[in-house]
Amino acid sequence: MIHGGAGSFRKFSPEEKNKFLSAIDRILGDGRDCLAGGASAIEAVALCVGALEDDVLFNAGRGSVLNENKQVEMDAAIMNGATLEAGAVAGVQGIKNPVSLALMVSQKSEHVMFVGEGAMRLAERYGVAQMPDEYFLSEALLAQLERAIEAGKMTLDHDGVDQGDDKLGTVGAVAWDCQGDLAAATSTGGMVNKRQGRVGDSPLIGAGCYADNESCGVSTTGYGEDFIRTVLAKTIADFIEMKGLDASTAAQYGIDYLTRKVKGRGGFIMIDRTGACASQFTTPCLLRGWVEKGGQPMSCF
Amino acid sequence: MIHGGAGSFRKFSPEEKNKFLSAIDRILGDGRDCLAGGASAIEAVALCVGALEDDVLFNAGRGSVLNENKQVEMDAAIMNGATLEAGAVAGVQGIKNPVSLALMVSQKSEHVMFVGEGAMRLAERYGVAQMPDEYFLSEALLAQLERAIEAGKMTLDHDGVDQGDDKLGTVGAVAWDCQGDLAAATSTGGMVNKRQGRVGDSPLIGAGCYADNESCGVSTTGYGEDFIRTVLAKTIADFIEMKGLDASTAAQYGIDYLTRKVKGRGGFIMIDRTGACASQFTTPCLLRGWVEKGGQPMSCF
């Protein structure tokens, strides 16, 4: 299962919508082939999220939106449900694939999470690919930031600027491999015009991403603070492990919890310990695709 | 309930142990008086954690251990169980009380978490007290870092240096007020000789700290990565909310979960929705104190 963010697609033309669905189908196909060839769940989610990061359509990696300082600051997390190894980076700049850096942190460091300069020093140490500013910056992203700054002037009492329909947030993937192992990963460029140093839910294990073979793998997207305050990915895993729910019931319980506790805005994809897929969202749309237990690939908004 | 960290006290003399217990008793008394005077749970935990940060005995605020660059880098989180408002800061320097900054983030910003420079800019904006380097640095802390660096040379293949018995990690508080509202807060200076940018569990909502009036308040301490991978504070809250457990049973389930899933090293304090206190730990000791439902103050290792 992969996703390309939650939000509204009202402003998109049919051609634009097709571009998004085609990208999801292509990357989903690559993930399926990778798993069919015997790859592990953690390899499959790293591959899919890396491909989503490389595509300028999505707000992660190359297509990341700009913060208040006209900089790209990216976050990513990855978790292996077989070992509970997890890695996360926040506020990194110039990294081609933040999910690859998160994977290296999970596999090569004793720690789980690194932020800012310290995370970027690890990228050099681990030989993770870096890219110059031109790779990330585009006229479209600069224009989008200008619009957000203008809107921000209208809502000066607030710390954030609603990113509205402009751009979907966050990408993610969850996989269940032929060993029965689960993995999940999430990556984002954050919010347009975000304050320097703000960390959303994507790099937080339990909020934006969680995987445990005894329950499920989850990747979330939406208004990050709602997912941090409910620790939603872990909550969904706990619904399965503590109440014995299946994927679709746990997904329903999860979205109800998000709504009841904080009126949360966003959604998630998940695969449970039996390989069953599910997703839920409170936003008008959640761009997603899935192949369930070797069946036909599906994608939709 | 308050705690001053999990670990071993083998190296401490009876006089040193008494110093720790006296500090816990004094701060616990201040917290009790504050609640008896009608303060809210969130005010009480901010007061107690602030007092623990001001005491050089504890690894948080003024007594924070040094990172690999001979700097103090502090983390803190706070959560209001009545509203699910949460605030967290990581990697901040020169802030007298990181818990106060976390509280300001929870109350004044739309966001939950800020790291590094961005968090320190908020401290200026919100008028949170700052202190010069001399306030934090001491001969004892520099000597401790030298010992860790030497030990680090012996374990060069590892990213971390075990802080051993030298210093307890992390402080925290949980309170239940006369309105029946819960709150929790956690603060730390992190690990001795830690890598720049490493974030432990303390500032992560759900890992180091969680509070929800419908379940409990929790503050954890120990080897942070174990608590991040199990999202332990939220897991304990879910045991109460999803399985209807009381505090002491949920605490037992929580520590068993930590052990079974990741052989976790550390412990936690908690108060459930009925005001019942509990704590558990896998380390030899957990320095803690509590006043249960207006009863006698207690403290122990």
Coordinates of C-alpha atoms in Angstrom, one line a residue, chain A:
Chain A
M1 CA 0.0 0.0 0.0
I2 CA 1.2 3.5 -0.8
H3 CA -0.2 7.0 -0.3
G4 CA 0.5 10.4 -1.7
G5 CA -1.2 12.5 0.9
A6 CA -4.6 13.5 2.2
G7 CA -6.5 16.7 1.2
S8 CA -8.8 18.0 -1.4
F9 CA -8.5 17.5 -5.1
R10 CA -11.2 20.0 -6.0
K11 CA -8.7 22.3 -7.8
F12 CA -7.3 19.5 -10.0
S13 CA -8.4 18.9 -13.6
P14 CA -9.0 15.4 -14.8
E15 CA -5.6 15.5 -16.5
E16 CA -3.9 16.4 -13.3
K17 CA -5.7 13.8 -11.4
N18 CA -4.6 11.2 -13.9
K19 CA -1.0 12.3 -13.5
F20 CA -1.2 11.5 -9.8
L21 CA -3.0 8.2 -10.3
S22 CA -0.4 7.2 -13.0
A23 CA 2.4 7.9 -10.6
I24 CA 0.8 5.9 -7.8
D25 CA 0.2 3.0 -10.2
R26 CA 3.8 3.0 -11.5
I27 CA 5.3 3.1 -8.0
L28 CA 2.9 0.5 -6.7
G29 CA 3.8 -1.8 -9.6
D30 CA 7.5 -1.4 -8.8
G31 CA 6.8 -2.2 -5.1
R32 CA 4.8 -5.3 -6.1
D33 CA 7.5 -6.5 -8.4
C34 CA 10.1 -6.0 -5.7
L35 CA 8.1 -8.1 -3.2
A36 CA 7.3 -10.7 -5.8
G37 CA 11.1 -11.0 -6.4
G38 CA 11.6 -11.9 -2.8
A39 CA 12.5 -8.5 -1.3
S40 CA 11.7 -7.9 2.3
A41 CA 8.9 -5.5 3.5
I42 CA 11.5 -3.0 4.7
E43 CA 13.2 -3.0 1.3
A44 CA 9.8 -2.5 -0.5
V45 CA 8.7 0.4 1.6
A46 CA 12.1 2.1 1.2
L47 CA 11.9 1.6 -2.6
C48 CA 8.4 3.0 -2.9
V49 CA 8.9 6.0 -0.6
G50 CA 12.2 6.7 -2.3
A51 CA 10.3 6.8 -5.7
L52 CA 7.6 9.0 -4.3
E53 CA 10.4 11.4 -3.0
D54 CA 12.0 11.5 -6.4
D55 CA 8.7 12.5 -8.1
V56 CA 8.1 16.3 -8.0
L57 CA 4.3 15.7 -7.8
F58 CA 4.6 14.8 -4.1
N59 CA 5.5 16.9 -1.1
A60 CA 8.5 14.9 0.0
G61 CA 12.1 14.7 -1.2
R62 CA 12.5 16.6 -4.5
G63 CA 8.9 18.0 -4.5
S64 CA 9.1 19.3 -0.9
V65 CA 7.4 22.6 -0.1
L66 CA 9.4 25.5 1.2
N67 CA 9.5 26.7 4.8
E68 CA 9.4 30.4 6.0
N69 CA 13.1 30.8 5.0
K70 CA 12.6 29.5 1.4
Q71 CA 14.3 26.3 2.4
V72 CA 13.4 22.7 2.0
E73 CA 13.4 21.0 5.4
M74 CA 12.4 17.3 5.2
D75 CA 11.4 14.6 7.7
A76 CA 11.2 10.9 7.3
A77 CA 10.7 7.7 9.4
I78 CA 10.9 4.0 8.7
M79 CA 10.1 1.0 10.9
N80 CA 10.7 -2.7 10.6
G81 CA 7.8 -4.7 12.1
A82 CA 9.9 -7.9 12.4
T83 CA 12.6 -6.3 14.7
L84 CA 10.9 -3.1 15.8
E85 CA 14.1 -1.4 14.5
A86 CA 13.1 2.2 13.7
G87 CA 14.9 5.2 12.2
A88 CA 13.8 8.8 11.8
V89 CA 15.3 12.1 10.7
A90 CA 13.8 15.6 11.0
G91 CA 14.7 19.0 9.5
V92 CA 17.2 17.7 7.0
Q93 CA 18.3 19.7 3.9
G94 CA 19.9 18.6 0.7
I95 CA 19.3 14.9 1.2
K96 CA 18.0 13.3 -2.0
N97 CA 16.0 10.6 -0.2
P98 CA 15.3 11.2 3.5
V99 CA 13.8 7.8 3.8
S100 CA 17.2 6.3 2.9
L101 CA 18.9 8.3 5.7
A102 CA 16.2 7.1 8.1
L103 CA 16.8 3.5 7.1
M104 CA 20.6 3.9 7.7
V105 CA 19.9 5.4 11.1
S106 CA 17.7 2.3 11.9
Q107 CA 20.3 -0.1 10.7
K108 CA 23.6 1.4 11.5
S109 CA 23.1 3.7 14.6
E110 CA 22.2 2.7 18.1
H111 CA 19.7 5.6 18.1
V112 CA 16.3 6.1 16.5
M113 CA 16.1 9.8 15.8
F114 CA 18.4 12.6 14.6
V115 CA 17.5 16.2 13.8
G116 CA 19.1 19.0 11.8
E117 CA 22.9 19.3 11.5
G118 CA 23.5 16.1 13.4
A119 CA 21.3 14.2 11.0
M120 CA 23.1 15.7 8.0
R121 CA 26.5 14.8 9.4
L122 CA 25.2 11.2 9.5
A123 CA 24.2 11.4 5.8
E124 CA 27.9 12.2 5.0
R125 CA 29.1 9.4 7.2
Y126 CA 26.8 6.8 5.7
G127 CA 27.3 8.0 2.1
V128 CA 23.6 8.9 1.6
A129 CA 23.2 10.9 -1.7
Q130 CA 23.0 14.7 -1.4
M131 CA 21.7 17.2 -3.9
P132 CA 22.3 20.9 -4.5
D133 CA 19.6 23.5 -3.8
E134 CA 18.6 23.7 -7.5
Y135 CA 17.4 20.0 -7.4
F136 CA 14.7 21.0 -4.9
L137 CA 13.8 24.6 -5.7
S138 CA 11.4 25.4 -8.5
E139 CA 9.4 28.5 -9.7
A140 CA 6.2 26.7 -8.8
L141 CA 7.3 26.1 -5.2
L142 CA 8.5 29.7 -4.8
A143 CA 5.2 31.0 -6.1
Q144 CA 3.3 28.7 -3.7
L145 CA 5.4 30.0 -0.8
E146 CA 4.6 33.6 -1.8
R147 CA 0.9 32.8 -1.8
A148 CA 1.2 31.2 1.7
I149 CA 3.1 34.2 3.0
E150 CA 0.3 36.5 1.7
A151 CA -2.4 34.3 3.3
G152 CA -0.3 34.2 6.5
K153 CA -0.5 38.0 6.7
M154 CA -4.3 37.6 6.9
T155 CA -4.0 35.2 9.8
L156 CA -1.2 36.8 11.8
D157 CA -2.5 35.5 15.1
H158 CA -1.9 31.9 14.1
D159 CA 1.4 30.2 14.0
G160 CA 0.6 28.1 10.9
V161 CA -0.7 28.8 7.4
D162 CA -3.2 26.3 6.1
Q163 CA -1.8 24.7 3.0
G164 CA -5.3 24.3 1.6
D165 CA -5.7 22.6 -1.7
D166 CA -2.4 23.7 -3.1
K167 CA -0.3 20.6 -2.4
L168 CA -0.9 17.3 -0.9
G169 CA 1.2 16.6 2.2
T170 CA 3.3 13.6 3.0
V171 CA 3.9 10.2 1.2
G172 CA 4.1 6.8 2.8
A173 CA 4.1 3.0 2.2
V174 CA 3.3 -0.1 4.2
A175 CA 4.3 -3.6 3.0
W176 CA 3.7 -7.3 4.1
D177 CA 6.2 -9.6 2.5
C178 CA 6.3 -13.4 1.8
Q179 CA 7.9 -14.0 5.2
G180 CA 4.9 -12.4 6.9
D181 CA 7.0 -9.4 7.9
L182 CA 5.5 -5.9 8.0
A183 CA 7.2 -2.5 7.5
A184 CA 6.1 1.1 7.2
A185 CA 7.7 4.4 6.1
T186 CA 6.6 8.0 5.9
S187 CA 8.3 11.1 4.3
T188 CA 7.4 14.7 4.0
G189 CA 8.5 18.2 3.1
G190 CA 6.2 19.5 5.8
M191 CA 3.9 22.5 5.6
V192 CA 4.3 25.5 3.2
N193 CA 5.8 28.5 5.0
K194 CA 6.3 26.4 8.1
R195 CA 8.2 27.8 11.0
Q196 CA 11.8 26.9 11.3
G197 CA 12.3 23.9 13.5
R198 CA 8.7 22.8 13.6
V199 CA 8.5 19.0 13.6
G200 CA 5.3 17.3 12.4
D201 CA 4.1 13.8 12.9
S202 CA 5.8 12.1 9.9
P203 CA 9.2 11.5 11.6
L204 CA 7.7 10.6 15.0
I205 CA 7.5 6.8 15.5
G206 CA 4.0 6.0 16.7
A207 CA 2.5 9.2 15.3
G208 CA 3.3 9.2 11.5
C209 CA 4.5 5.6 11.2
Y210 CA 4.5 2.3 13.1
A211 CA 5.1 -1.3 12.3
D212 CA 5.0 -4.5 14.4
N213 CA 4.5 -8.0 13.1
E214 CA 2.2 -8.7 16.0
S215 CA -0.3 -6.0 15.0
C216 CA 0.1 -4.0 11.7
G217 CA 2.0 -1.4 9.7
V218 CA 0.6 2.1 9.5
S219 CA 1.6 5.3 7.6
T220 CA -0.4 8.5 8.3
T221 CA -0.8 11.9 6.6
G222 CA -2.7 15.1 7.4
Y223 CA -2.5 17.8 10.0
G224 CA 0.5 16.5 11.9
E225 CA -0.3 17.9 15.3
D226 CA -3.6 15.9 15.4
F227 CA -1.6 12.7 14.8
I228 CA 1.0 13.6 17.4
R229 CA -1.6 14.3 20.1
T230 CA -3.4 11.0 19.5
V231 CA -0.2 9.0 18.6
L232 CA -2.5 7.6 16.0
A233 CA -0.3 5.0 14.2
K234 CA 0.5 3.3 17.6
T235 CA -3.1 3.6 18.7
I236 CA -4.3 1.7 15.6
A237 CA -1.6 -1.0 16.3
D238 CA -2.9 -1.2 19.9
F239 CA -6.5 -1.6 18.7
I240 CA -5.3 -4.7 16.8
E241 CA -3.0 -6.2 19.5
M242 CA -5.2 -5.3 22.6
K243 CA -8.6 -5.9 21.1
G244 CA -7.9 -8.5 18.4
L245 CA -9.5 -6.4 15.6
D246 CA -9.0 -7.0 11.9
A247 CA -7.6 -4.3 9.6
S248 CA -10.9 -2.7 8.5
T249 CA -12.4 -2.6 12.0
A250 CA -9.2 -1.2 13.4
A251 CA -9.1 1.4 10.7
Q252 CA -12.7 2.4 11.6
Y253 CA -11.9 2.5 15.3
G254 CA -8.7 4.5 14.5
I255 CA -10.4 7.2 12.5
D256 CA -13.2 7.5 15.1
Y257 CA -10.6 7.9 17.8
L258 CA -8.9 10.7 15.8
T259 CA -12.2 12.4 15.3
R260 CA -13.5 12.0 18.8
K261 CA -10.3 13.0 20.6
V262 CA -9.1 16.0 18.5
K263 CA -11.4 16.4 15.5
G264 CA -8.4 15.3 13.5
R265 CA -7.8 16.1 9.8
G266 CA -6.1 13.5 7.7
G267 CA -5.9 9.8 7.1
F268 CA -3.8 6.7 7.0
I269 CA -3.1 3.4 5.2
M270 CA -2.5 0.1 7.0
I271 CA -1.8 -3.6 6.5
D272 CA -2.5 -5.9 9.4
R273 CA -0.7 -9.1 10.5
T274 CA -2.7 -11.2 8.1
G275 CA -1.9 -9.0 5.0
A276 CA -5.3 -7.3 4.9
C277 CA -5.3 -3.7 3.7
A278 CA -7.4 -0.8 5.0
S279 CA -7.5 3.0 4.9
Q280 CA -9.6 5.8 6.4
F281 CA -9.5 9.6 6.2
T282 CA -11.5 12.6 7.4
T283 CA -10.4 14.8 4.5
P284 CA -12.3 14.8 1.2
C285 CA -9.6 12.6 -0.4
L286 CA -6.7 10.3 0.4
L287 CA -4.6 9.5 -2.7
R288 CA -3.6 5.8 -2.3
G289 CA -3.0 2.5 -4.1
W290 CA -2.8 -1.1 -2.9
V291 CA -2.2 -4.7 -3.9
E292 CA -3.9 -7.0 -1.4
K293 CA -2.5 -10.5 -1.0
G294 CA -1.2 -10.6 -4.5
G295 CA -4.5 -9.4 -6.1
Q296 CA -5.0 -6.7 -8.6
P297 CA -3.4 -3.2 -8.1
M298 CA -6.0 -0.6 -7.2
S299 CA -5.6 3.2 -6.9
C300 CA -8.0 6.0 -6.1
F301 CA -8.5 9.4 -4.4

